[in-house]
Coordinates of C-alpha atoms and ligand atoms in Angstrom, one line a residue:
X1170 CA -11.6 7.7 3.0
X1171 CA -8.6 6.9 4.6
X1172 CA -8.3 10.2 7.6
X1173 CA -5.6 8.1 9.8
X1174 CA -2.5 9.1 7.8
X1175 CA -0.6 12.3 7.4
X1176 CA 1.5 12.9 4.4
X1177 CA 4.0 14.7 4.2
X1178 CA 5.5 15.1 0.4
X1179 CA 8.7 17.1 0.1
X1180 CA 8.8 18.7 -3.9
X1181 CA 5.2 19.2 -4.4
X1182 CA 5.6 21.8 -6.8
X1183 CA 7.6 19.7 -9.2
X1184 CA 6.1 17.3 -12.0
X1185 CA 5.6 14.6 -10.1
X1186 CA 5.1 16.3 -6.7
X1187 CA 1.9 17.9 -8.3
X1188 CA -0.1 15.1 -9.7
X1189 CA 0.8 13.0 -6.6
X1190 CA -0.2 15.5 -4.1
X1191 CA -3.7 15.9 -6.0
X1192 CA -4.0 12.1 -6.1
X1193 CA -3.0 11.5 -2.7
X1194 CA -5.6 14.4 -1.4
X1195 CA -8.7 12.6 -3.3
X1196 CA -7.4 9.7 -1.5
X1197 CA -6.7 10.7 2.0
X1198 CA -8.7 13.8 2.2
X1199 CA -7.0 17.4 1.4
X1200 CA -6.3 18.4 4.7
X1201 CA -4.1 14.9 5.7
X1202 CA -2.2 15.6 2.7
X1203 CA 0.8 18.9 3.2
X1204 CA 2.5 20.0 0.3
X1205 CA 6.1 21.2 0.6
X1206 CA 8.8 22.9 -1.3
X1207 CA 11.7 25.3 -1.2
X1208 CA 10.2 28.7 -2.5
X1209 CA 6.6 28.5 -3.2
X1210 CA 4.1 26.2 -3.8
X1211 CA 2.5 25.3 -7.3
X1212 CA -1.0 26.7 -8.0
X1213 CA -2.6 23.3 -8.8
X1214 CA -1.9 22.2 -5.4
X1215 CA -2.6 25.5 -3.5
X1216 CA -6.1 23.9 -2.5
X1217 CA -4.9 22.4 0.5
X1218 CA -2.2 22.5 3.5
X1219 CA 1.4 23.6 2.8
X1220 CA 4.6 24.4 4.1
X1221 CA 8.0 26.2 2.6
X1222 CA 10.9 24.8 3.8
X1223 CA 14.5 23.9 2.7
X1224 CA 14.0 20.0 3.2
X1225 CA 18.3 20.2 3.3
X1226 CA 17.9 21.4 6.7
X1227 CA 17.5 18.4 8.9
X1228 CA 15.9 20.7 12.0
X1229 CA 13.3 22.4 9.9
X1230 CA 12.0 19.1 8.1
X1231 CA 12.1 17.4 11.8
X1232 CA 10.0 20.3 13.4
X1233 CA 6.9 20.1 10.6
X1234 CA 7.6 16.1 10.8
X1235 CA 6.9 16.6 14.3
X1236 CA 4.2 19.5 14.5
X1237 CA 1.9 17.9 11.6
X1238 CA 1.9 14.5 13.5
X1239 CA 3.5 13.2 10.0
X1240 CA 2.9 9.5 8.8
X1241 CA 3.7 8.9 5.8
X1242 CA 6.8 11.1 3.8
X1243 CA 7.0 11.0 -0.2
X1244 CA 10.5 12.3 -0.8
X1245 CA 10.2 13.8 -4.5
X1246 CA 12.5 16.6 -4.2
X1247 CA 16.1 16.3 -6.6
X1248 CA 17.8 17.7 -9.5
X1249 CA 17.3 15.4 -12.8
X1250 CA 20.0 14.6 -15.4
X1251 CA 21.2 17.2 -17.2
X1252 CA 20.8 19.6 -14.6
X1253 CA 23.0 17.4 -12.2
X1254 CA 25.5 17.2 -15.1
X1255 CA 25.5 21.4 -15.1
X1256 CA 25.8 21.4 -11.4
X1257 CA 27.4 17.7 -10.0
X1258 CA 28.1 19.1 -6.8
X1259 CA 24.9 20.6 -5.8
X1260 CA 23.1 17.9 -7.2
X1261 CA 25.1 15.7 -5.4
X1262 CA 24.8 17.6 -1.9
X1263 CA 21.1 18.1 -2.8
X1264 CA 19.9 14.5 -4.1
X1265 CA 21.5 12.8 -0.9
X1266 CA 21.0 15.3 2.1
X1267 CA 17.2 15.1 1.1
X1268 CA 17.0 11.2 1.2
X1269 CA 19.3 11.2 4.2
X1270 CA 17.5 13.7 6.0
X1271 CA 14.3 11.8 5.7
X1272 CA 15.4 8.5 6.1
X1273 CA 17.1 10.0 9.6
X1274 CA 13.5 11.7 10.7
X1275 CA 11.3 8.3 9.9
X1276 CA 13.8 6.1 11.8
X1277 CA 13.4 8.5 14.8
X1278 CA 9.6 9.5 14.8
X1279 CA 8.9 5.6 13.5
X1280 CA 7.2 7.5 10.1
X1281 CA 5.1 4.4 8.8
X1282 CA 6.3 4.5 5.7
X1283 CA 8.7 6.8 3.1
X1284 CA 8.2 6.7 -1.1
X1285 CA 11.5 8.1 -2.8
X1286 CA 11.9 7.8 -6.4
X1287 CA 14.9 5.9 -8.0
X1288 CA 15.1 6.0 -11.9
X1289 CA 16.6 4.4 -14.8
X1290 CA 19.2 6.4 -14.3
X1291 CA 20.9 4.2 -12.6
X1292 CA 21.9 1.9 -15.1
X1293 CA 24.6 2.9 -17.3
X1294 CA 27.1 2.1 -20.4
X1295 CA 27.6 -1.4 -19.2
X1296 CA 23.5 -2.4 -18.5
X1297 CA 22.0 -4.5 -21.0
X1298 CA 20.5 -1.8 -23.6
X1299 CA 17.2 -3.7 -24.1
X1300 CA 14.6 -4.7 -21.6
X1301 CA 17.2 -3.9 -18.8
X1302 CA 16.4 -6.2 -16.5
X1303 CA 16.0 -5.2 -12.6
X1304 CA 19.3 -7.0 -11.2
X1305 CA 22.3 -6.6 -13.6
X1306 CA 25.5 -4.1 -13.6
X1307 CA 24.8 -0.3 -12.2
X1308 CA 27.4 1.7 -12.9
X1309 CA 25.3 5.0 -13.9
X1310 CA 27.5 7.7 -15.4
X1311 CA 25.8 10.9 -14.2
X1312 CA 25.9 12.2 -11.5
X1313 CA 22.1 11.9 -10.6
X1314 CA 22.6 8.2 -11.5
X1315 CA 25.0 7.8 -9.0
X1316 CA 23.0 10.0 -6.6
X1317 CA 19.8 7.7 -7.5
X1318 CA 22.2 4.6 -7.1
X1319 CA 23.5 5.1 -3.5
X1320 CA 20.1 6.0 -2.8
X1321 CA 19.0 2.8 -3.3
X1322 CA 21.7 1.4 -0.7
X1323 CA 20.7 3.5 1.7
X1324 CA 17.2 2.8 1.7
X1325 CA 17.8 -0.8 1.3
X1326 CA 20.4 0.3 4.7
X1327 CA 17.4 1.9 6.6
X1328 CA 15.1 -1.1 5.6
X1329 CA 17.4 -3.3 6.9
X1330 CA 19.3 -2.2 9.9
X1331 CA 16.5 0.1 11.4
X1332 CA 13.2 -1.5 10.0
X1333 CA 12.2 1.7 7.7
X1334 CA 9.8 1.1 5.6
X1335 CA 10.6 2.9 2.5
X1336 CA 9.6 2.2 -1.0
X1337 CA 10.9 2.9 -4.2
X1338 CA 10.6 2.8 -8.0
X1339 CA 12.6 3.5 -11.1
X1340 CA 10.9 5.8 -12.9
X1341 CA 11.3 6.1 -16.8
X1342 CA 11.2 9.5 -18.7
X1343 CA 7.5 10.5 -17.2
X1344 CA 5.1 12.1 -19.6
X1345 CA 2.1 14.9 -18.3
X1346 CA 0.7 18.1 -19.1
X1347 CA 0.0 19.6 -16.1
X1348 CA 3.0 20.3 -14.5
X1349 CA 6.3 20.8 -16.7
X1350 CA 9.4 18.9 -15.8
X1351 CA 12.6 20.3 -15.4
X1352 CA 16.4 19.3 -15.8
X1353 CA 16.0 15.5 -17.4
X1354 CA 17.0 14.3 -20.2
X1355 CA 13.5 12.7 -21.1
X1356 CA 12.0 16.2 -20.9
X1357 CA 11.9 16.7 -25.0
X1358 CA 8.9 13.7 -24.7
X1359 CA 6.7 16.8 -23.1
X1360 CA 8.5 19.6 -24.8
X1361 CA 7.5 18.3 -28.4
X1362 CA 3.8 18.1 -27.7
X1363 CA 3.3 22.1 -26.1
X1364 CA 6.0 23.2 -29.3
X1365 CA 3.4 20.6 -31.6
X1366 CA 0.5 22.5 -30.2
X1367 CA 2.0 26.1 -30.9
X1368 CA 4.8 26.1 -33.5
X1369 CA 3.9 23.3 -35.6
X1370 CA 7.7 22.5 -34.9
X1371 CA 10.0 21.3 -32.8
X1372 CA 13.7 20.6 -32.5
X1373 CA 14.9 18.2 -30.8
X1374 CA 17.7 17.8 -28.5
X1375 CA 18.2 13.6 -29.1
X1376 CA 18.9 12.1 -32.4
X1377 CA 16.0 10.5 -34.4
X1378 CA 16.5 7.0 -32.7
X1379 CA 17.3 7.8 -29.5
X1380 CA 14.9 5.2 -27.6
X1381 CA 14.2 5.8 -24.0
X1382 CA 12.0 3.9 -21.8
X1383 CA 8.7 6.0 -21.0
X1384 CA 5.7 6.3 -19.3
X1385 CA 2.4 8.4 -19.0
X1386 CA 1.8 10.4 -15.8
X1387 CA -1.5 8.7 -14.7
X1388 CA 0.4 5.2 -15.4
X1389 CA 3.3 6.9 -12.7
X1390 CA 1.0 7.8 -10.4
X1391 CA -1.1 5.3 -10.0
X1392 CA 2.1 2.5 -9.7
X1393 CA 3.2 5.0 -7.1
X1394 CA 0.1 4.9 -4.8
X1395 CA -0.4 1.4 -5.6
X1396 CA 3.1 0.1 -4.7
X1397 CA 2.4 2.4 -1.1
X1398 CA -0.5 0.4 -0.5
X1399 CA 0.6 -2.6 -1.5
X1400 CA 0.7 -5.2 2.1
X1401 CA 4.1 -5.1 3.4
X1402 CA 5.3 -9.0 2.1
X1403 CA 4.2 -8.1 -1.3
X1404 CA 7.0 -5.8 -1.3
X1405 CA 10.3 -7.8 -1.5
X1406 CA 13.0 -5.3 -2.7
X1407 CA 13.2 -2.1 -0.9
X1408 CA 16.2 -1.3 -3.0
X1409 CA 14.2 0.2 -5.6
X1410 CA 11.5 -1.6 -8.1
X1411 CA 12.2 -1.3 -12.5
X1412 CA 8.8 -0.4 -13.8
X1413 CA 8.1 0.7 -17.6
X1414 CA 5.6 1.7 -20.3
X1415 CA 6.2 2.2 -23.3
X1416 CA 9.9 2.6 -25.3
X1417 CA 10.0 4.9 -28.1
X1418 CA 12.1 8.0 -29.9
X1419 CA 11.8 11.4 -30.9
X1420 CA 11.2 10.2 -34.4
X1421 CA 8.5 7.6 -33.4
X1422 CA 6.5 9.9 -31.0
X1423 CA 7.0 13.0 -34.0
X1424 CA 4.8 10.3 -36.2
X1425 CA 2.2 9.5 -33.8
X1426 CA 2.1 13.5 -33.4
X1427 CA 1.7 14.0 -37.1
X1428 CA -1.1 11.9 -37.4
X1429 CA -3.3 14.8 -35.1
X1430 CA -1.4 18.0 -36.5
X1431 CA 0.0 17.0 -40.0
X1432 CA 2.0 20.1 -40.2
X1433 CA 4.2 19.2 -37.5
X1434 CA 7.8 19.1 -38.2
X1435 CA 10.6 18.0 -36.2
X1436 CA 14.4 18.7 -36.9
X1437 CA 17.2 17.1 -34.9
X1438 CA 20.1 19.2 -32.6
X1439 CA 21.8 16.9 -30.4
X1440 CA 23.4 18.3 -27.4
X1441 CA 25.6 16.7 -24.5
X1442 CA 21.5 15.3 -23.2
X1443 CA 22.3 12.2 -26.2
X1444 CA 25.6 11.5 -24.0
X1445 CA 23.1 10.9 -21.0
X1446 CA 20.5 9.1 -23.2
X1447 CA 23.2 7.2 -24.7
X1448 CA 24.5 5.4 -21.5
X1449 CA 20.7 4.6 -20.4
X1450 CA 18.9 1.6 -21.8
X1451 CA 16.5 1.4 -24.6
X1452 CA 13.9 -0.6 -23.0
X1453 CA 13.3 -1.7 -19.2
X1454 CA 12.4 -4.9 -17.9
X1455 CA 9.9 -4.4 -15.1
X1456 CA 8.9 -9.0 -14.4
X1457 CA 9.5 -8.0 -10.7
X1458 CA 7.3 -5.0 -10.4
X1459 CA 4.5 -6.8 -12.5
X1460 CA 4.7 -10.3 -10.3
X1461 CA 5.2 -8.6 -6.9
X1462 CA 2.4 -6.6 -6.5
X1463 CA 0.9 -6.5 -9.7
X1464 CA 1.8 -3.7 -12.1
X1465 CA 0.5 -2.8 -15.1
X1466 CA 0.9 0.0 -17.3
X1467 CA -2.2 1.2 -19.0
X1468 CA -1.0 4.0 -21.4
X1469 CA 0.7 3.1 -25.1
X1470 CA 2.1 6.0 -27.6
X1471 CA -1.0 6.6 -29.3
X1472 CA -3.2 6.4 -26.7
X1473 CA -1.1 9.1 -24.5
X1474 CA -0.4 10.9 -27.5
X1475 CA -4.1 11.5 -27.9
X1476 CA -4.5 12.4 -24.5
X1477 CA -1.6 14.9 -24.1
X1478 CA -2.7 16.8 -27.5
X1479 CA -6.4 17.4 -25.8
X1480 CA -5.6 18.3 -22.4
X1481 CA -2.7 20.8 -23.6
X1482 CA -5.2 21.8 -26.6
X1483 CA -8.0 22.9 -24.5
X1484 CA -4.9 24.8 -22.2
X1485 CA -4.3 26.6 -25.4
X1486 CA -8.1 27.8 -26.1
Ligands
AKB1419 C1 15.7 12.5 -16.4 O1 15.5 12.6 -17.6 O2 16.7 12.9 -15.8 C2 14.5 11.9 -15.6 C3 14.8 10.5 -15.2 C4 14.8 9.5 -16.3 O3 14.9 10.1 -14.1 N1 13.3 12.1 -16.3

């Protein structure tokens, strides 16, 4: 076991923040790992060290930095898609002072190394719709796009100009059970499966074909840990890395649901979420990811579908 680092990861209680705090503590040990969030901390993760902060505020982030003899900082706190289109300003404000912040703290306590999440969203109406490839045109056209966007700069900024190491990939609409999402636009890909499990129904807030590149927590996690592990020259972006799955839409993962729970219907209510979905790509080339440091997704529809129905299932016994 790894005891020499100290991680610091800033959203633990979201759906990422969760599973990667749990991974990262079988890895590291539970005590090297310190969960932190705004208000309180999820239950899952309440087995080890944690700290409630507002990771906006530059001092208070600085002083736990300091006191915890921090590492290593896995930035996962933001506001998703349709939530930033509700609130553009505060995700705005939000999305950036907590990159900032943390970019600012590793450059002046020399943190080994930051992880901070970029995502599809950065490609917009004018990226190529199928297998978007890693460099082409970003012009997102949300707001959390464009946060996720100028992200990338700065990191890239920090990498260059002050030798941060900080790491990033574009993550896909992410699939789990165990902790819920909140504010995306990919969320109805976890929604369907808990409204499969009780209603037999489920109404969608994307049209029937409304692909969307996707990918299956365990597959998220583990690219995440092993892109942080991955020997520095391996590395050779530190804007921010494409990686993918598995594209489908509501209607495609509704059949592969049906197959378990043949009652299961879906019905279709687009909202102002297809807009979003509509400026994003279908599919996502991920060559780079794959080649650089060896990525591979291990998780297809059916085989995540299976595994999402059992583990929410048994939560339902
Ligand atoms: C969202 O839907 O906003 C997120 C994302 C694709 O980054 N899941």
């Amino acid at each position: 076991m790894n005891t020499k680092e100290k991680i610091l990861i800033i959203g633990a209680s979201g759906q990422i923040g969760v599973e990667l705090t749990l991974a990262l503590r079988n890895i590291y040990g539970p005590n090297n790992v310190i969960a932190s969030d705004l208000r309180e901390v999820n239950p899952l993760i309440k087995d080890g060290p944690s700290v409630l902060f507002d990771a906006m505020n530059k001092e208070m982030m600085h002083v736990h930095v300091i006191r915890h003899n921090i590492t290593q900082i896995y930035v996962l706190a933001a506001m998703l898609s349709a939530n930033g289109e509700r609130h553009p300003n505060l995700a705005w404000n939000l999305n950036m002072q907590v990159l900032l912040n943390s970019l600012d703290i590793a450059k002046e306590e020399k943190i080994k190394k930051i992880f901070w999440p970029s995502s599809m969203a950065v490609f917009g109406p004018t990226s190529p719709k199928h297998k978007c490839p890693q460099q082409t045109i970003i012009e997102p056209s949300t707001v959390y796009g464009i946060s996720k966007s100028a992200g990338e700069l700065w990191c890239n900024y920090y990498f260059k100009n002050f030798g941060v190491d900080v790491r990033s990939v574009r993550y896909p609409g992410i699939i789990s059970y165990k902790s819920a999402p909140g504010g995306g636009t990919t969320d109805y890909a976890v929604e369907i499966f808990h409204e499969a499990i009780e209603n037999k129904k489920y109404e969608s807030f994307l049209k029937p074909d409304a692909y969307l590149e996707m990918m299956y927590m365990p597959d998220a996690i583990r690219a995440t840990v092993e892109l942080m592990e991955a020997p520095a020259e391996k590395v050779k972006t530190h804007l921010s890395y494409n990686i993918g799955a598995v594209s489908f839409s509501p209607e495609e993962i509704a059949a592969e649901i049906k197959k378990s729970i043949p009652e299961f219907e879906i019905s279709y209510k687009p909202d102002f979420r297809q807009n979003i979905a509509d400026s994003w790509p279908r599919s996502i080339d991920d060559t780079q990811a794959r080649v650089d440091w060896g990525w591979k997704h291990e998780y297809d529809l059916p085989k995540m579908t299976q595994d999402m129905l059992e583990n929410i299932g048994k939560m339902h016994q």
